[in-house]
Amino acid sequence: MTSSRPAGPRQPTLEDVARSAGVSRATVSRVVNGTRNVDPEIQRIVQEAVAATGYVPNRAARTLVTRRTDSVALVFSVPAHRTADDPFLGQVFSDPFFGRVVGGLLTVLRPRGVHPVLMLADSEDARHTLVANLRQEHIDGVALVSIAPGDSLPFLLTEAGLPTVLFARPSTPIPISYVDVAQQAGARLAAERLLARGCRRITTVAGPFDSPAGQDRLAGFRAAMAEHGHAYVPSVEGSFTQVGGERAMRELLERYPDTDGVFVANDLMAQGALLVLRDQGRRVPEDVAVIGFDDSSAALASRPLLTTIRQPVEDMAAEMARLLMALIDDPSQQTRSVIFKTSLVERDSA
């Protein structure tokens, strides 16, 4: 006994595309599978034929041919021992920085039909498990955002031979491509702005001392201040969170009540610092000028509006995606670093 199903509309095939484009089936296959060194004019003709015929590539078959899955892992690697005021999932879904990273990546990945897969690693065991899973699942590459001090994940990924690009420089020198911003130059802009306003008793809410960004911003700020005769700049370590900024600002005011200018190492902490200053009756910028770093949406949500140092996070994330796709296409490429410039965004707080 045989059974039959109602015949539906026939799906376009590679042969249909080839006839429409006037080229061979093999040429269509090369274009559809993203093979390099295809003449640009031939690519255009084939792509137009694909659109005209409505051909949809079979992803499973394409993966067998190209060994590509058209998916990359977007990995957030975070500290294993987080404090109660620093919940990671809250950061991912509420910190403007993470949303800007995702948005920048998508501007490059989406037009290429590449899908990011969000993954989290918050312990050493989780990092080793993640690397093992990535190797088994045949993810094409990894875009890594690490805020974990002394993070082993960049090293583990490179040792595993997985194409990986890192957002911000690694904490230790390893052969991995990365994008970053000129952290110290940005902190210098903040110092010069505070000094130009006439601030003389300047302090800083630093980022975590064990993070590259925290180290670089503090070093750049202190170096610029030293060049202007300020041999010592008091600092309190923050955690890159609003609550951390509140706590650090409160401590600075207790220890240095005559503070008239403060550089805060990111906008979320600056938002917290502004709340403390307001609670203590300090006018901003008349009594205390405040400058942040990032130019995130937190800067526009602050009252007064926050003067800050802009890092072009979306552009950095887009470049990270471009570097990653180039590395996936040609794994023999040398590692690269791309450093973006900062700029001062003048608003009301300084």
PDB file of N, CA, C and O in Angstrom, residues 72-134:
ATOM      1  N   VAL A  72      27.575  32.580  15.988  1.00  0.00           N
ATOM      2  CA  VAL A  72      28.732  32.876  16.826  1.00  0.00           C
ATOM      3  C   VAL A  72      28.257  33.013  18.266  1.00  0.00           C
ATOM      4  O   VAL A  72      27.121  33.408  18.523  1.00  0.00           O
ATOM      5  N   ALA A  73      29.129  32.681  19.184  1.00  0.00           N
ATOM      6  CA  ALA A  73      28.797  32.808  20.595  1.00  0.00           C
ATOM      7  C   ALA A  73      29.156  34.212  21.068  1.00  0.00           C
ATOM      8  O   ALA A  73      30.261  34.692  20.830  1.00  0.00           O
ATOM      9  N   LEU A  74      28.206  34.865  21.713  1.00  0.00           N
ATOM     10  CA  LEU A  74      28.472  36.119  22.411  1.00  0.00           C
ATOM     11  C   LEU A  74      28.565  35.763  23.888  1.00  0.00           C
ATOM     12  O   LEU A  74      27.554  35.459  24.532  1.00  0.00           O
ATOM     13  N   VAL A  75      29.786  35.757  24.400  1.00  0.00           N
ATOM     14  CA  VAL A  75      30.040  35.258  25.749  1.00  0.00           C
ATOM     15  C   VAL A  75      30.326  36.409  26.692  1.00  0.00           C
ATOM     16  O   VAL A  75      31.188  37.253  26.419  1.00  0.00           O
ATOM     17  N   PHE A  76      29.603  36.441  27.804  1.00  0.00           N
ATOM     18  CA  PHE A  76      29.889  37.371  28.891  1.00  0.00           C
ATOM     19  C   PHE A  76      30.548  36.575  30.008  1.00  0.00           C
ATOM     20  O   PHE A  76      29.948  35.652  30.570  1.00  0.00           O
ATOM     21  N   SER A  77      31.788  36.925  30.315  1.00  0.00           N
ATOM     22  CA  SER A  77      32.537  36.242  31.371  1.00  0.00           C
ATOM     23  C   SER A  77      32.640  37.183  32.560  1.00  0.00           C
ATOM     24  O   SER A  77      33.151  38.309  32.441  1.00  0.00           O
ATOM     25  N   VAL A  78      32.164  36.743  33.721  1.00  0.00           N
ATOM     26  CA  VAL A  78      31.996  37.631  34.872  1.00  0.00           C
ATOM     27  C   VAL A  78      32.655  37.031  36.109  1.00  0.00           C
ATOM     28  O   VAL A  78      32.985  35.852  36.148  1.00  0.00           O
ATOM     29  N   PRO A  79      32.850  37.844  37.153  1.00  0.00           N
ATOM     30  CA  PRO A  79      33.502  37.344  38.364  1.00  0.00           C
ATOM     31  C   PRO A  79      32.743  36.196  39.010  1.00  0.00           C
ATOM     32  O   PRO A  79      31.511  36.136  38.975  1.00  0.00           O
ATOM     33  N   ALA A  80      33.495  35.297  39.613  1.00  0.00           N
ATOM     34  CA  ALA A  80      32.884  34.151  40.278  1.00  0.00           C
ATOM     35  C   ALA A  80      32.234  34.548  41.591  1.00  0.00           C
ATOM     36  O   ALA A  80      31.214  33.992  41.978  1.00  0.00           O
ATOM     37  N   HIS A  81      32.827  35.520  42.298  1.00  0.00           N
ATOM     38  CA  HIS A  81      32.312  35.920  43.612  1.00  0.00           C
ATOM     39  C   HIS A  81      31.809  37.351  43.518  1.00  0.00           C
ATOM     40  O   HIS A  81      32.569  38.296  43.678  1.00  0.00           O
ATOM     41  N   ARG A  82      30.524  37.481  43.210  1.00  0.00           N
ATOM     42  CA  ARG A  82      29.935  38.804  43.066  1.00  0.00           C
ATOM     43  C   ARG A  82      29.285  39.213  44.373  1.00  0.00           C
ATOM     44  O   ARG A  82      28.751  38.387  45.103  1.00  0.00           O
ATOM     45  N   THR A  83      29.311  40.501  44.657  1.00  0.00           N
ATOM     46  CA  THR A  83      28.687  41.003  45.870  1.00  0.00           C
ATOM     47  C   THR A  83      27.186  41.128  45.671  1.00  0.00           C
ATOM     48  O   THR A  83      26.682  41.103  44.552  1.00  0.00           O
ATOM     49  N   ALA A  84      26.471  41.326  46.766  1.00  0.00           N
ATOM     50  CA  ALA A  84      25.006  41.375  46.698  1.00  0.00           C
ATOM     51  C   ALA A  84      24.519  42.540  45.859  1.00  0.00           C
ATOM     52  O   ALA A  84      23.440  42.491  45.282  1.00  0.00           O
ATOM     53  N   ASP A  85      25.319  43.604  45.769  1.00  0.00           N
ATOM     54  CA  ASP A  85      24.877  44.782  45.020  1.00  0.00           C
ATOM     55  C   ASP A  85      25.282  44.699  43.552  1.00  0.00           C
ATOM     56  O   ASP A  85      25.079  45.643  42.804  1.00  0.00           O
ATOM     57  N   ASP A  86      25.815  43.553  43.121  1.00  0.00           N
ATOM     58  CA  ASP A  86      26.341  43.455  41.765  1.00  0.00           C
ATOM     59  C   ASP A  86      25.808  42.204  41.055  1.00  0.00           C
ATOM     60  O   ASP A  86      26.564  41.363  40.613  1.00  0.00           O
ATOM     61  N   PRO A  87      24.482  42.059  40.940  1.00  0.00           N
ATOM     62  CA  PRO A  87      23.929  40.879  40.279  1.00  0.00           C
ATOM     63  C   PRO A  87      24.180  40.925  38.781  1.00  0.00           C
ATOM     64  O   PRO A  87      23.804  41.872  38.113  1.00  0.00           O
ATOM     65  N   PHE A  88      24.809  39.871  38.250  1.00  0.00           N
ATOM     66  CA  PHE A  88      25.216  39.918  36.857  1.00  0.00           C
ATOM     67  C   PHE A  88      24.041  39.977  35.891  1.00  0.00           C
ATOM     68  O   PHE A  88      24.044  40.749  34.934  1.00  0.00           O
ATOM     69  N   LEU A  89      23.041  39.146  36.109  1.00  0.00           N
ATOM     70  CA  LEU A  89      21.916  39.168  35.184  1.00  0.00           C
ATOM     71  C   LEU A  89      21.267  40.538  35.150  1.00  0.00           C
ATOM     72  O   LEU A  89      20.804  41.000  34.110  1.00  0.00           O
ATOM     73  N   GLY A  90      21.238  41.223  36.278  1.00  0.00           N
ATOM     74  CA  GLY A  90      20.723  42.583  36.303  1.00  0.00           C
ATOM     75  C   GLY A  90      21.566  43.498  35.441  1.00  0.00           C
ATOM     76  O   GLY A  90      21.060  44.374  34.745  1.00  0.00           O
ATOM     77  N   GLN A  91      22.886  43.294  35.474  1.00  0.00           N
ATOM     78  CA  GLN A  91      23.772  44.107  34.632  1.00  0.00           C
ATOM     79  C   GLN A  91      23.491  43.856  33.161  1.00  0.00           C
ATOM     80  O   GLN A  91      23.394  44.785  32.359  1.00  0.00           O
ATOM     81  N   VAL A  92      23.382  42.572  32.775  1.00  0.00           N
ATOM     82  CA  VAL A  92      23.206  42.242  31.365  1.00  0.00           C
ATOM     83  C   VAL A  92      21.964  42.916  30.798  1.00  0.00           C
ATOM     84  O   VAL A  92      21.968  43.457  29.702  1.00  0.00           O
ATOM     85  N   PHE A  93      20.872  42.886  31.566  1.00  0.00           N
ATOM     86  CA  PHE A  93      19.611  43.376  31.027  1.00  0.00           C
ATOM     87  C   PHE A  93      19.320  44.832  31.364  1.00  0.00           C
ATOM     88  O   PHE A  93      18.362  45.402  30.852  1.00  0.00           O
ATOM     89  N   SER A  94      20.123  45.456  32.231  1.00  0.00           N
ATOM     90  CA  SER A  94      19.853  46.850  32.561  1.00  0.00           C
ATOM     91  C   SER A  94      21.033  47.781  32.305  1.00  0.00           C
ATOM     92  O   SER A  94      20.835  48.969  32.091  1.00  0.00           O
ATOM     93  N   ASP A  95      22.258  47.278  32.347  1.00  0.00           N
ATOM     94  CA  ASP A  95      23.423  48.129  32.105  1.00  0.00           C
ATOM     95  C   ASP A  95      23.432  48.529  30.630  1.00  0.00           C
ATOM     96  O   ASP A  95      23.462  47.667  29.743  1.00  0.00           O
ATOM     97  N   PRO A  96      23.417  49.833  30.332  1.00  0.00           N
ATOM     98  CA  PRO A  96      23.393  50.263  28.927  1.00  0.00           C
ATOM     99  C   PRO A  96      24.565  49.730  28.119  1.00  0.00           C
ATOM    100  O   PRO A  96      24.447  49.524  26.910  1.00  0.00           O
ATOM    101  N   PHE A  97      25.702  49.490  28.763  1.00  0.00           N
ATOM    102  CA  PHE A  97      26.897  49.020  28.059  1.00  0.00           C
ATOM    103  C   PHE A  97      26.627  47.720  27.314  1.00  0.00           C
ATOM    104  O   PHE A  97      26.971  47.571  26.135  1.00  0.00           O
ATOM    105  N   PHE A  98      25.999  46.767  27.976  1.00  0.00           N
ATOM    106  CA  PHE A  98      25.787  45.461  27.358  1.00  0.00           C
ATOM    107  C   PHE A  98      24.842  45.565  26.162  1.00  0.00           C
ATOM    108  O   PHE A  98      25.059  44.912  25.138  1.00  0.00           O
ATOM    109  N   GLY A  99      23.803  46.368  26.286  1.00  0.00           N
ATOM    110  CA  GLY A  99      22.896  46.553  25.160  1.00  0.00           C
ATOM    111  C   GLY A  99      23.574  47.198  23.970  1.00  0.00           C
ATOM    112  O   GLY A  99      23.291  46.854  22.814  1.00  0.00           O
ATOM    113  N   ARG A 100      24.481  48.119  24.241  1.00  0.00           N
ATOM    114  CA  ARG A 100      25.210  48.779  23.151  1.00  0.00           C
ATOM    115  C   ARG A 100      26.136  47.792  22.443  1.00  0.00           C
ATOM    116  O   ARG A 100      26.315  47.856  21.223  1.00  0.00           O
ATOM    117  N   VAL A 101      26.753  46.887  23.202  1.00  0.00           N
ATOM    118  CA  VAL A 101      27.607  45.866  22.590  1.00  0.00           C
ATOM    119  C   VAL A 101      26.780  44.987  21.651  1.00  0.00           C
ATOM    120  O   VAL A 101      27.163  44.749  20.493  1.00  0.00           O
ATOM    121  N   VAL A 102      25.638  44.510  22.127  1.00  0.00           N
ATOM    122  CA  VAL A 102      24.786  43.646  21.304  1.00  0.00           C
ATOM    123  C   VAL A 102      24.329  44.390  20.046  1.00  0.00           C
ATOM    124  O   VAL A 102      24.366  43.847  18.934  1.00  0.00           O
ATOM    125  N   GLY A 103      23.925  45.646  20.215  1.00  0.00           N
ATOM    126  CA  GLY A 103      23.466  46.426  19.067  1.00  0.00           C
ATOM    127  C   GLY A 103      24.552  46.600  18.025  1.00  0.00           C
ATOM    128  O   GLY A 103      24.299  46.479  16.818  1.00  0.00           O
ATOM    129  N   GLY A 104      25.770  46.878  18.465  1.00  0.00           N
ATOM    130  CA  GLY A 104      26.873  47.042  17.524  1.00  0.00           C
ATOM    131  C   GLY A 104      27.200  45.760  16.784  1.00  0.00           C
ATOM    132  O   GLY A 104      27.449  45.765  15.569  1.00  0.00           O
ATOM    133  N   LEU A 105      27.189  44.643  17.497  1.00  0.00           N
ATOM    134  CA  LEU A 105      27.451  43.352  16.850  1.00  0.00           C
ATOM    135  C   LEU A 105      26.425  43.058  15.760  1.00  0.00           C
ATOM    136  O   LEU A 105      26.762  42.619  14.658  1.00  0.00           O
ATOM    137  N   LEU A 106      25.159  43.314  16.073  1.00  0.00           N
ATOM    138  CA  LEU A 106      24.093  42.952  15.145  1.00  0.00           C
ATOM    139  C   LEU A 106      24.164  43.740  13.843  1.00  0.00           C
ATOM    140  O   LEU A 106      23.726  43.245  12.792  1.00  0.00           O
ATOM    141  N   THR A 107      24.696  44.956  13.878  1.00  0.00           N
ATOM    142  CA  THR A 107      24.794  45.734  12.638  1.00  0.00           C
ATOM    143  C   THR A 107      25.683  45.047  11.609  1.00  0.00           C
ATOM    144  O   THR A 107      25.523  45.264  10.401  1.00  0.00           O
ATOM    145  N   VAL A 108      26.616  44.224  12.073  1.00  0.00           N
ATOM    146  CA  VAL A 108      27.514  43.501  11.163  1.00  0.00           C
ATOM    147  C   VAL A 108      27.033  42.075  10.931  1.00  0.00           C
ATOM    148  O   VAL A 108      27.046  41.579   9.799  1.00  0.00           O
ATOM    149  N   LEU A 109      26.577  41.401  11.975  1.00  0.00           N
ATOM    150  CA  LEU A 109      26.216  39.984  11.855  1.00  0.00           C
ATOM    151  C   LEU A 109      24.913  39.779  11.097  1.00  0.00           C
ATOM    152  O   LEU A 109      24.792  38.859  10.274  1.00  0.00           O
ATOM    153  N   ARG A 110      23.917  40.624  11.365  1.00  0.00           N
ATOM    154  CA  ARG A 110      22.588  40.403  10.775  1.00  0.00           C
ATOM    155  C   ARG A 110      22.614  40.437   9.249  1.00  0.00           C
ATOM    156  O   ARG A 110      22.033  39.542   8.608  1.00  0.00           O
ATOM    157  N   PRO A 111      23.261  41.431   8.609  1.00  0.00           N
ATOM    158  CA  PRO A 111      23.273  41.425   7.135  1.00  0.00           C
ATOM    159  C   PRO A 111      23.960  40.201   6.544  1.00  0.00           C
ATOM    160  O   PRO A 111      23.696  39.832   5.400  1.00  0.00           O
ATOM    161  N   ARG A 112      24.823  39.553   7.308  1.00  0.00           N
ATOM    162  CA  ARG A 112      25.515  38.361   6.816  1.00  0.00           C
ATOM    163  C   ARG A 112      24.771  37.081   7.165  1.00  0.00           C
ATOM    164  O   ARG A 112      25.241  35.986   6.874  1.00  0.00           O
ATOM    165  N   GLY A 113      23.621  37.204   7.815  1.00  0.00           N
ATOM    166  CA  GLY A 113      22.857  36.027   8.179  1.00  0.00           C
ATOM    167  C   GLY A 113      23.481  35.219   9.292  1.00  0.00           C
ATOM    168  O   GLY A 113      23.226  34.020   9.412  1.00  0.00           O
ATOM    169  N   VAL A 114      24.287  35.874  10.128  1.00  0.00           N
ATOM    170  CA  VAL A 114      24.955  35.196  11.235  1.00  0.00           C
ATOM    171  C   VAL A 114      24.211  35.511  12.530  1.00  0.00           C
ATOM    172  O   VAL A 114      23.852  36.668  12.785  1.00  0.00           O
ATOM    173  N   HIS A 115      23.995  34.493  13.340  1.00  0.00           N
ATOM    174  CA  HIS A 115      23.175  34.632  14.528  1.00  0.00           C
ATOM    175  C   HIS A 115      24.037  34.545  15.789  1.00  0.00           C
ATOM    176  O   HIS A 115      24.785  33.583  15.964  1.00  0.00           O
ATOM    177  N   PRO A 116      23.942  35.525  16.700  1.00  0.00           N
ATOM    178  CA  PRO A 116      24.673  35.432  17.963  1.00  0.00           C
ATOM    179  C   PRO A 116      23.917  34.569  18.969  1.00  0.00           C
ATOM    180  O   PRO A 116      22.689  34.624  19.050  1.00  0.00           O
ATOM    181  N   VAL A 117      24.659  33.772  19.709  1.00  0.00           N
ATOM    182  CA  VAL A 117      24.091  32.918  20.751  1.00  0.00           C
ATOM    183  C   VAL A 117      24.666  33.379  22.091  1.00  0.00           C
ATOM    184  O   VAL A 117      25.879  33.317  22.301  1.00  0.00           O
ATOM    185  N   LEU A 118      23.812  33.869  22.977  1.00  0.00           N
ATOM    186  CA  LEU A 118      24.264  34.410  24.258  1.00  0.00           C
ATOM    187  C   LEU A 118      24.672  33.284  25.198  1.00  0.00           C
ATOM    188  O   LEU A 118      23.922  32.327  25.403  1.00  0.00           O
ATOM    189  N   MET A 119      25.868  33.419  25.777  1.00  0.00           N
ATOM    190  CA  MET A 119      26.359  32.448  26.744  1.00  0.00           C
ATOM    191  C   MET A 119      26.998  33.180  27.919  1.00  0.00           C
ATOM    192  O   MET A 119      27.592  34.248  27.738  1.00  0.00           O
ATOM    193  N   LEU A 120      26.859  32.614  29.121  1.00  0.00           N
ATOM    194  CA  LEU A 120      27.387  33.219  30.337  1.00  0.00           C
ATOM    195  C   LEU A 120      28.403  32.292  30.974  1.00  0.00           C
ATOM    196  O   LEU A 120      28.234  31.074  30.963  1.00  0.00           O
ATOM    197  N   ALA A 121      29.440  32.861  31.559  1.00  0.00           N
ATOM    198  CA  ALA A 121      30.430  32.087  32.307  1.00  0.00           C
ATOM    199  C   ALA A 121      30.742  32.854  33.580  1.00  0.00           C
ATOM    200  O   ALA A 121      31.269  33.966  33.519  1.00  0.00           O
ATOM    201  N   ASP A 122      30.414  32.259  34.735  1.00  0.00           N
ATOM    202  CA  ASP A 122      30.595  32.990  35.987  1.00  0.00           C
ATOM    203  C   ASP A 122      31.399  32.209  37.027  1.00  0.00           C
ATOM    204  O   ASP A 122      31.352  32.505  38.218  1.00  0.00           O
ATOM    205  N   SER A 123      32.127  31.191  36.553  1.00  0.00           N
ATOM    206  CA  SER A 123      33.016  30.450  37.454  1.00  0.00           C
ATOM    207  C   SER A 123      34.061  29.761  36.603  1.00  0.00           C
ATOM    208  O   SER A 123      33.921  29.642  35.369  1.00  0.00           O
ATOM    209  N   GLU A 124      35.114  29.281  37.244  1.00  0.00           N
ATOM    210  CA  GLU A 124      36.164  28.596  36.489  1.00  0.00           C
ATOM    211  C   GLU A 124      35.640  27.302  35.871  1.00  0.00           C
ATOM    212  O   GLU A 124      35.963  26.982  34.721  1.00  0.00           O
ATOM    213  N   ASP A 125      34.823  26.572  36.606  1.00  0.00           N
ATOM    214  CA  ASP A 125      34.222  25.358  36.049  1.00  0.00           C
ATOM    215  C   ASP A 125      33.351  25.693  34.847  1.00  0.00           C
ATOM    216  O   ASP A 125      33.362  24.975  33.835  1.00  0.00           O
ATOM    217  N   ALA A 126      32.593  26.769  34.965  1.00  0.00           N
ATOM    218  CA  ALA A 126      31.710  27.168  33.859  1.00  0.00           C
ATOM    219  C   ALA A 126      32.520  27.532  32.620  1.00  0.00           C
ATOM    220  O   ALA A 126      32.091  27.256  31.496  1.00  0.00           O
ATOM    221  N   ARG A 127      33.686  28.134  32.810  1.00  0.00           N
ATOM    222  CA  ARG A 127      34.517  28.506  31.661  1.00  0.00           C
ATOM    223  C   ARG A 127      35.046  27.270  30.939  1.00  0.00           C
ATOM    224  O   ARG A 127      35.024  27.201  29.710  1.00  0.00           O
ATOM    225  N   HIS A 128      35.528  26.289  31.691  1.00  0.00           N
ATOM    226  CA  HIS A 128      36.014  25.057  31.070  1.00  0.00           C
ATOM    227  C   HIS A 128      34.872  24.311  30.372  1.00  0.00           C
ATOM    228  O   HIS A 128      35.051  23.793  29.257  1.00  0.00           O
ATOM    229  N   THR A 129      33.713  24.267  30.994  1.00  0.00           N
ATOM    230  CA  THR A 129      32.555  23.605  30.386  1.00  0.00           C
ATOM    231  C   THR A 129      32.134  24.324  29.116  1.00  0.00           C
ATOM    232  O   THR A 129      31.803  23.691  28.101  1.00  0.00           O
ATOM    233  N   LEU A 130      32.147  25.647  29.163  1.00  0.00           N
ATOM    234  CA  LEU A 130      31.745  26.429  27.995  1.00  0.00           C
ATOM    235  C   LEU A 130      32.659  26.147  26.814  1.00  0.00           C
ATOM    236  O   LEU A 130      32.189  25.953  25.684  1.00  0.00           O
ATOM    237  N   VAL A 131      33.963  26.103  27.040  1.00  0.00           N
ATOM    238  CA  VAL A 131      34.899  25.835  25.950  1.00  0.00           C
ATOM    239  C   VAL A 131      34.652  24.445  25.362  1.00  0.00           C
ATOM    240  O   VAL A 131      34.637  24.270  24.135  1.00  0.00           O
ATOM    241  N   ALA A 132      34.443  23.456  26.219  1.00  0.00           N
ATOM    242  CA  ALA A 132      34.163  22.101  25.736  1.00  0.00           C
ATOM    243  C   ALA A 132      32.878  22.071  24.913  1.00  0.00           C
ATOM    244  O   ALA A 132      32.825  21.433  23.846  1.00  0.00           O
ATOM    245  N   ASN A 133      31.852  22.779  25.372  1.00  0.00           N
ATOM    246  CA  ASN A 133      30.586  22.811  24.634  1.00  0.00           C
ATOM    247  C   ASN A 133      30.729  23.512  23.298  1.00  0.00           C
ATOM    248  O   ASN A 133      30.146  23.083  22.288  1.00  0.00           O
ATOM    249  N   LEU A 134      31.496  24.586  23.272  1.00  0.00           N
ATOM    250  CA  LEU A 134      31.683  25.319  22.021  1.00  0.00           C
ATOM    251  C   LEU A 134      32.370  24.439  20.975  1.00  0.00           C
ATOM    252  O   LEU A 134      32.031  24.496  19.787  1.00  0.00           O
TER     253      LEU A 134
END
